[in-house]
Amino acid sequence: MLRKISLIIALITLLLLWVDIFTFSGFLQLHLGISTKIILTFSIVVSSLIYLLPRPTYKLSHRLLTPTIILILIYLLIITIEGITSTGYILSHLHLRPEAMFYPVLAMSIFALSTNLVVKETTSIRLTTYFLVIALCYYLLRQLPIILVQSSILIKTMVMAPTASYDDKMRSAWGDFYDYMVYLKQNLPAEGTVLGIPPQRSPWYLYGNGMLVQYFVYPTTVGNIDFGANPSNLPPYLMQLSDWPPNNPLSVNDKWGLIKL
Amino acid sequence: MNILGIIAIPIFGYLITNSIWQKKPVLENLAYGYLLGWPIFTIVLFIAHLLGLRFGLWESSLLLLILVFLTLILRIVLKIPLTIKKKSRGKNNFTQLEYLLIILISFLLATSLLSDIYRVVSEWDALTLYDFRAQRFAQFGGMREAMLAQGSYFNSYPLHTSLVHMWYYLLGFLSPMTYYGGIFVSFVITFYYSARRVSSRIISLLAALMLILSPHLFWHSQIAYTNLPYTISLVMGTILIIEWVKNDKISDLAVGALLTGVSVWIRHPEPFWMTNILIVLGVSLYKRRFHPIILYLILFLPFERIWKLFVANINRTVVSQPLADISGGIITVANLSTIPILLSVVEFLVRNVFRPFIPVFIIYFCVIIWKLVKKDKFWLTELIILLNLGLLVSGTLLFALTQPYWQEIPGSLERIAIIFAPLILYSFVDAAGKIKIRQQLV
């Protein structure tokens, strides 16, 4: 009897957790005064009690396993779709908040496992095993969506541009900076020279990174020039940005150039 | 044809691992072959270059051929057969859950490999250091030009991944990224087999999946940083040392020492290799047998010394000694009032470095509780994790005491911390293998 009551309480708490997903974050807090996290903790405690109660388990708990696995798969699918489209895609199309699904899916997984996992040990070991299983569920449900989204984005990138060239790939990684590096390489003497670049401080952290610029313009060597400190010698070439060097003729609407001294 | 140059290296590694472990499955030996073949090739390439060999395609190919032939001759001398052990074709009887896990693992590994075929080297550190050196080596056949262009930056990390990239470029490949996918796949395979030795098939498959999911690892299989190869070598070296403590097989200790040495050949600043040496020394002293520690040092030290000797030689300085470094570090920490800084270091680590690892550390905490309740007597894995945590905290403390900008590099520290996830997962597998489950799920 106690086990049946616990099962019903656990199921109600599991259903309650879904309310926030189809409404808005904090709906339960606003109307019932209870936060989602408290309901989650409560459902885990109830699941633990069921787990510790004497056997046999009821058919209901056995039947919960398949829906739980299906639920996990749906959750992963939804998160993946959201990851490869845009934030809010699922909310606008299915009217549910995918990021909030984590709590009910976690609670459901723990509940389904707790009512089916039978460990042939003493009560203390069974209880610790049970908490190890909770940690496992938490780990898998936290990490799996992250990796699935990452791998889906990778697949999407490959499918969208299967014949992308080296330049295309570098441009997608570095944006305009890469185009400027290609421009510099093409316009600097092939045998190499010395190129003056801005000091590596705000706002030139990227363009002022000597090692990075050198990767692209080698055999040209690179040196940081700080006009604030009145440099005595200037190199034969200077990087030309809209805000560097000071008083350069480049209009702010132009992106870049190269100054030959 | 060029692909042969890439395939030849894991085959060379396989010839070595198969000589050491003749009874292990082919797949496991191949995976270990990948983990060992590449670094042995790069370190020999480096030594040969110091002795006058040019970094050219024909010279490097000839060197690889010599290595393969030497291994084959050694096998003939030691009368090790070249036959591949056929696996008895019994029914595997996979459960539905096991099939699901295998599909997920295969999908994620295939994605990683496919993506690496597609990708190019494009990350900041990879471009400025590792790939820049590789391109100059391949272009000029030597290290001089890269050293002149980079100055002291050249010495900041050993040459392993640069030489791997160089080999790809010499063979005509546009990108060396498949090396990283390959090493990741090898890691998952070797980890699975190690887990399988202490646990059931389903738990081992679950552990392999959890390994792929652990923070940063999957991402690092897509980028050309040294953290992934370093982590893999160190973790598998550590696991093999744990296996040696359990089963007393000297072959496990030998490969464990080699892999720990390889980790230092990939990244030398991290101090985690000290834990392994301490464990081997402790066990040798406990068992009153000194040949394990002697063998360990013989196999480990060449990897540990070579880069330090090279850097000291070009800088005209004295080679740094680990014991002197440790005592120097202890003196620095002990001489100053460290408590306030220690607290801010711990706070910094918890807030900025350990956050992505919270799910992993929850598992670690549960495993410790489980072992306490179970009154388990084997705590070596947990001890190693704790020692490595201590090294991370003390290393950061030392860094904080000597460098004013210490709080500006949380990303680097986070990348260093990726070694903890696989070790904790191994500790979990070891514990989970002892749980007696009467009723199978599904």
CSV table of C-alpha atoms in Angstrom, one decimal, chain B residues 15-230:
chain,number,residue,atom,x,y,z
B,15,LEU,CA,54.4,-4.5,-34.0
B,16,ILE,CA,55.8,-3.1,-30.7
B,17,THR,CA,52.6,-3.6,-28.6
B,18,ASN,CA,51.9,-7.0,-30.1
B,19,SER,CA,55.5,-8.1,-29.1
B,20,ILE,CA,54.8,-6.9,-25.6
B,21,TRP,CA,51.2,-8.2,-25.2
B,22,GLN,CA,50.7,-11.3,-27.4
B,23,LYS,CA,47.5,-12.3,-25.8
B,24,LYS,CA,45.6,-9.0,-26.0
B,25,PRO,CA,43.0,-8.4,-28.7
B,26,VAL,CA,44.2,-7.1,-32.1
B,27,LEU,CA,42.0,-4.0,-31.8
B,28,GLU,CA,43.5,-3.1,-28.4
B,29,ASN,CA,47.1,-3.7,-29.5
B,30,LEU,CA,46.4,-1.5,-32.6
B,31,ALA,CA,45.0,1.3,-30.5
B,32,TYR,CA,48.0,1.1,-28.2
B,33,GLY,CA,50.1,0.9,-31.3
B,34,TYR,CA,48.7,4.3,-32.4
B,35,LEU,CA,49.3,5.8,-29.0
B,36,LEU,CA,52.9,4.6,-28.9
B,37,GLY,CA,53.9,4.5,-32.6
B,38,TRP,CA,53.5,8.2,-33.3
B,39,PRO,CA,55.6,9.5,-30.3
B,40,ILE,CA,58.3,6.9,-30.8
B,41,PHE,CA,58.5,8.0,-34.4
B,42,THR,CA,58.7,11.7,-33.6
B,43,ILE,CA,61.2,11.3,-30.8
B,44,VAL,CA,63.5,9.2,-33.0
B,45,LEU,CA,63.0,11.8,-35.8
B,46,PHE,CA,64.0,14.5,-33.4
B,47,ILE,CA,67.1,12.6,-32.2
B,48,ALA,CA,68.1,11.7,-35.8
B,49,HIS,CA,67.8,15.4,-36.7
B,50,LEU,CA,70.1,16.4,-33.9
B,51,LEU,CA,72.5,13.9,-35.2
B,52,GLY,CA,72.3,15.5,-38.7
B,53,LEU,CA,69.3,13.9,-40.5
B,54,ARG,CA,67.3,16.4,-42.5
B,55,PHE,CA,63.5,16.7,-42.0
B,56,GLY,CA,62.7,15.6,-45.5
B,57,LEU,CA,60.2,13.2,-47.0
B,58,TRP,CA,62.7,10.6,-48.1
B,59,GLU,CA,64.9,10.9,-45.0
B,60,SER,CA,61.9,10.6,-42.6
B,61,SER,CA,60.4,7.7,-44.7
B,62,LEU,CA,63.7,5.9,-44.6
B,63,LEU,CA,63.9,6.3,-40.8
B,64,LEU,CA,60.4,4.9,-40.4
B,65,LEU,CA,61.3,1.9,-42.6
B,66,ILE,CA,64.4,1.3,-40.5
B,67,LEU,CA,62.3,1.4,-37.3
B,68,VAL,CA,59.8,-1.1,-38.8
B,69,PHE,CA,62.7,-3.4,-39.9
B,70,LEU,CA,64.4,-3.1,-36.5
B,71,THR,CA,61.2,-4.1,-34.7
B,72,LEU,CA,60.7,-7.0,-37.1
B,73,ILE,CA,64.3,-8.2,-36.6
B,74,LEU,CA,63.8,-7.9,-32.8
B,75,ARG,CA,60.7,-10.0,-33.1
B,76,ILE,CA,62.6,-12.7,-35.1
B,77,VAL,CA,65.4,-12.7,-32.5
B,78,LEU,CA,63.0,-13.0,-29.7
B,79,LYS,CA,61.0,-15.6,-31.6
B,80,ILE,CA,57.8,-13.8,-31.5
B,81,PRO,CA,55.4,-15.1,-34.2
B,82,LEU,CA,53.7,-12.6,-36.5
B,83,THR,CA,50.4,-14.4,-36.6
B,84,ILE,CA,47.2,-12.6,-35.6
B,85,LYS,CA,45.3,-14.5,-33.0
B,86,LYS,CA,41.9,-15.4,-34.4
B,87,LYS,CA,39.0,-14.7,-32.1
B,88,SER,CA,36.7,-17.6,-31.5
B,89,ARG,CA,33.4,-16.9,-33.2
B,90,GLY,CA,30.9,-17.4,-30.3
B,91,LYS,CA,27.6,-15.7,-30.0
B,92,ASN,CA,28.0,-12.2,-28.6
B,93,ASN,CA,24.4,-11.9,-27.3
B,94,PHE,CA,24.3,-8.2,-27.0
B,95,THR,CA,21.3,-6.8,-25.2
B,96,GLN,CA,19.2,-4.0,-26.6
B,97,LEU,CA,20.8,-1.5,-24.3
B,98,GLU,CA,24.3,-2.6,-25.4
B,99,TYR,CA,23.3,-2.2,-29.0
B,100,LEU,CA,22.1,1.3,-28.2
B,101,LEU,CA,25.4,2.2,-26.5
B,102,ILE,CA,27.4,0.8,-29.4
B,103,ILE,CA,25.4,2.8,-31.9
B,104,LEU,CA,25.9,6.0,-29.9
B,105,ILE,CA,29.6,5.4,-29.4
B,106,SER,CA,30.1,4.6,-33.1
B,107,PHE,CA,28.1,7.6,-34.2
B,108,LEU,CA,30.1,10.0,-32.0
B,109,LEU,CA,33.5,8.6,-33.0
B,110,ALA,CA,32.6,8.6,-36.7
B,111,THR,CA,31.5,12.2,-36.4
B,112,SER,CA,34.8,13.1,-34.8
B,113,LEU,CA,36.9,11.3,-37.5
B,114,LEU,CA,34.8,12.7,-40.4
B,115,SER,CA,35.0,16.2,-39.0
B,116,ASP,CA,38.8,15.9,-38.7
B,117,ILE,CA,39.0,14.8,-42.4
B,118,TYR,CA,37.2,18.1,-43.2
B,119,ARG,CA,38.8,20.5,-40.8
B,120,VAL,CA,42.1,22.5,-41.0
B,121,VAL,CA,44.3,23.8,-38.2
B,122,SER,CA,42.7,27.1,-37.3
B,123,GLU,CA,43.1,27.6,-33.5
B,124,TRP,CA,45.2,30.4,-32.0
B,125,ASP,CA,47.9,28.4,-30.1
B,126,ALA,CA,48.0,25.7,-32.8
B,127,LEU,CA,48.8,28.2,-35.5
B,128,THR,CA,51.3,30.3,-33.6
B,129,LEU,CA,53.4,27.5,-32.2
B,130,TYR,CA,52.8,23.9,-33.2
B,131,ASP,CA,51.7,24.4,-36.8
B,132,PHE,CA,54.1,27.3,-37.5
B,133,ARG,CA,57.0,25.1,-36.5
B,134,ALA,CA,55.7,22.2,-38.6
B,135,GLN,CA,55.4,24.3,-41.7
B,136,ARG,CA,59.0,25.6,-41.3
B,137,PHE,CA,60.4,22.1,-40.7
B,138,ALA,CA,58.7,20.8,-43.8
B,139,GLN,CA,59.7,23.9,-45.8
B,140,PHE,CA,63.4,24.1,-44.8
B,141,GLY,CA,64.1,20.5,-43.6
B,142,GLY,CA,65.4,21.8,-40.3
B,143,MET,CA,64.6,23.8,-37.1
B,144,ARG,CA,66.8,26.8,-37.6
B,145,GLU,CA,64.3,29.1,-39.4
B,146,ALA,CA,61.5,28.3,-36.9
B,147,MET,CA,63.9,29.0,-34.0
B,148,LEU,CA,65.0,32.3,-35.5
B,149,ALA,CA,61.4,33.4,-36.1
B,150,GLN,CA,60.0,32.4,-32.8
B,151,GLY,CA,62.9,33.0,-30.4
B,152,SER,CA,62.3,31.7,-26.9
B,153,TYR,CA,58.7,30.9,-27.8
B,154,PHE,CA,60.0,27.9,-29.8
B,155,ASN,CA,61.2,26.2,-26.6
B,156,SER,CA,57.9,26.5,-24.7
B,157,TYR,CA,56.7,23.0,-25.7
B,158,PRO,CA,58.3,19.9,-27.0
B,159,LEU,CA,58.1,19.1,-30.7
B,160,HIS,CA,55.8,16.0,-30.8
B,161,THR,CA,52.7,17.5,-32.4
B,162,SER,CA,54.8,19.8,-34.7
B,163,LEU,CA,56.6,16.7,-36.0
B,164,VAL,CA,53.3,14.9,-36.5
B,165,HIS,CA,52.0,17.9,-38.5
B,166,MET,CA,55.3,18.0,-40.4
B,167,TRP,CA,55.0,14.4,-41.4
B,168,TYR,CA,51.5,15.0,-42.8
B,169,TYR,CA,52.7,18.1,-44.8
B,170,LEU,CA,55.7,16.1,-46.1
B,171,LEU,CA,53.3,13.5,-47.4
B,172,GLY,CA,51.3,16.1,-49.2
B,173,PHE,CA,48.3,16.4,-46.9
B,174,LEU,CA,46.7,19.8,-46.4
B,175,SER,CA,45.7,19.2,-42.8
B,176,PRO,CA,47.0,17.0,-40.1
B,177,MET,CA,43.7,16.9,-38.2
B,178,THR,CA,43.0,13.2,-38.6
B,179,TYR,CA,45.8,12.5,-36.2
B,180,TYR,CA,43.7,14.0,-33.4
B,181,GLY,CA,40.6,12.0,-34.4
B,182,GLY,CA,42.7,8.8,-34.6
B,183,ILE,CA,44.2,9.3,-31.1
B,184,PHE,CA,40.7,10.0,-29.7
B,185,VAL,CA,39.3,6.7,-31.2
B,186,SER,CA,42.4,4.8,-29.9
B,187,PHE,CA,41.8,6.3,-26.4
B,188,VAL,CA,38.2,5.2,-26.3
B,189,ILE,CA,39.2,1.6,-27.5
B,190,THR,CA,42.0,1.3,-24.9
B,191,PHE,CA,39.9,2.7,-22.2
B,192,TYR,CA,37.1,0.3,-23.0
B,193,TYR,CA,39.4,-2.7,-22.8
B,194,SER,CA,40.8,-1.5,-19.5
B,195,ALA,CA,37.3,-1.1,-18.2
B,196,ARG,CA,36.3,-4.5,-19.5
B,197,ARG,CA,39.0,-6.1,-17.4
B,198,VAL,CA,37.4,-4.8,-14.2
B,199,SER,CA,33.8,-4.7,-15.1
B,200,SER,CA,30.9,-6.1,-17.2
B,201,ARG,CA,30.5,-5.4,-20.9
B,202,ILE,CA,27.5,-3.1,-20.4
B,203,ILE,CA,29.3,-1.0,-17.7
B,204,SER,CA,32.4,-0.9,-19.9
B,205,LEU,CA,30.4,0.3,-22.9
B,206,LEU,CA,28.7,2.9,-20.7
B,207,ALA,CA,32.1,4.0,-19.4
B,208,ALA,CA,33.4,4.4,-23.0
B,209,LEU,CA,30.4,6.5,-23.8
B,210,MET,CA,30.9,8.6,-20.7
B,211,LEU,CA,34.5,9.1,-21.7
B,212,ILE,CA,33.4,10.5,-25.0
B,213,LEU,CA,31.0,12.8,-23.2
B,214,SER,CA,33.5,14.0,-20.6
B,215,PRO,CA,34.1,17.8,-20.6
B,216,HIS,CA,36.4,19.1,-23.4
B,217,LEU,CA,37.6,15.7,-24.7
B,218,PHE,CA,35.3,15.6,-27.7
B,219,TRP,CA,36.0,19.2,-28.5
B,220,HIS,CA,39.7,18.7,-28.2
B,221,SER,CA,39.5,15.9,-30.8
B,222,GLN,CA,38.6,18.6,-33.3
B,223,ILE,CA,41.4,21.0,-32.5
B,224,ALA,CA,45.2,20.8,-32.9
B,225,TYR,CA,46.1,21.5,-29.2
B,226,THR,CA,48.5,19.3,-27.3
B,227,ASN,CA,46.1,18.8,-24.4
B,228,LEU,CA,44.3,15.8,-25.8
B,229,PRO,CA,47.4,13.7,-26.8
B,230,TYR,CA,48.9,14.6,-23.4
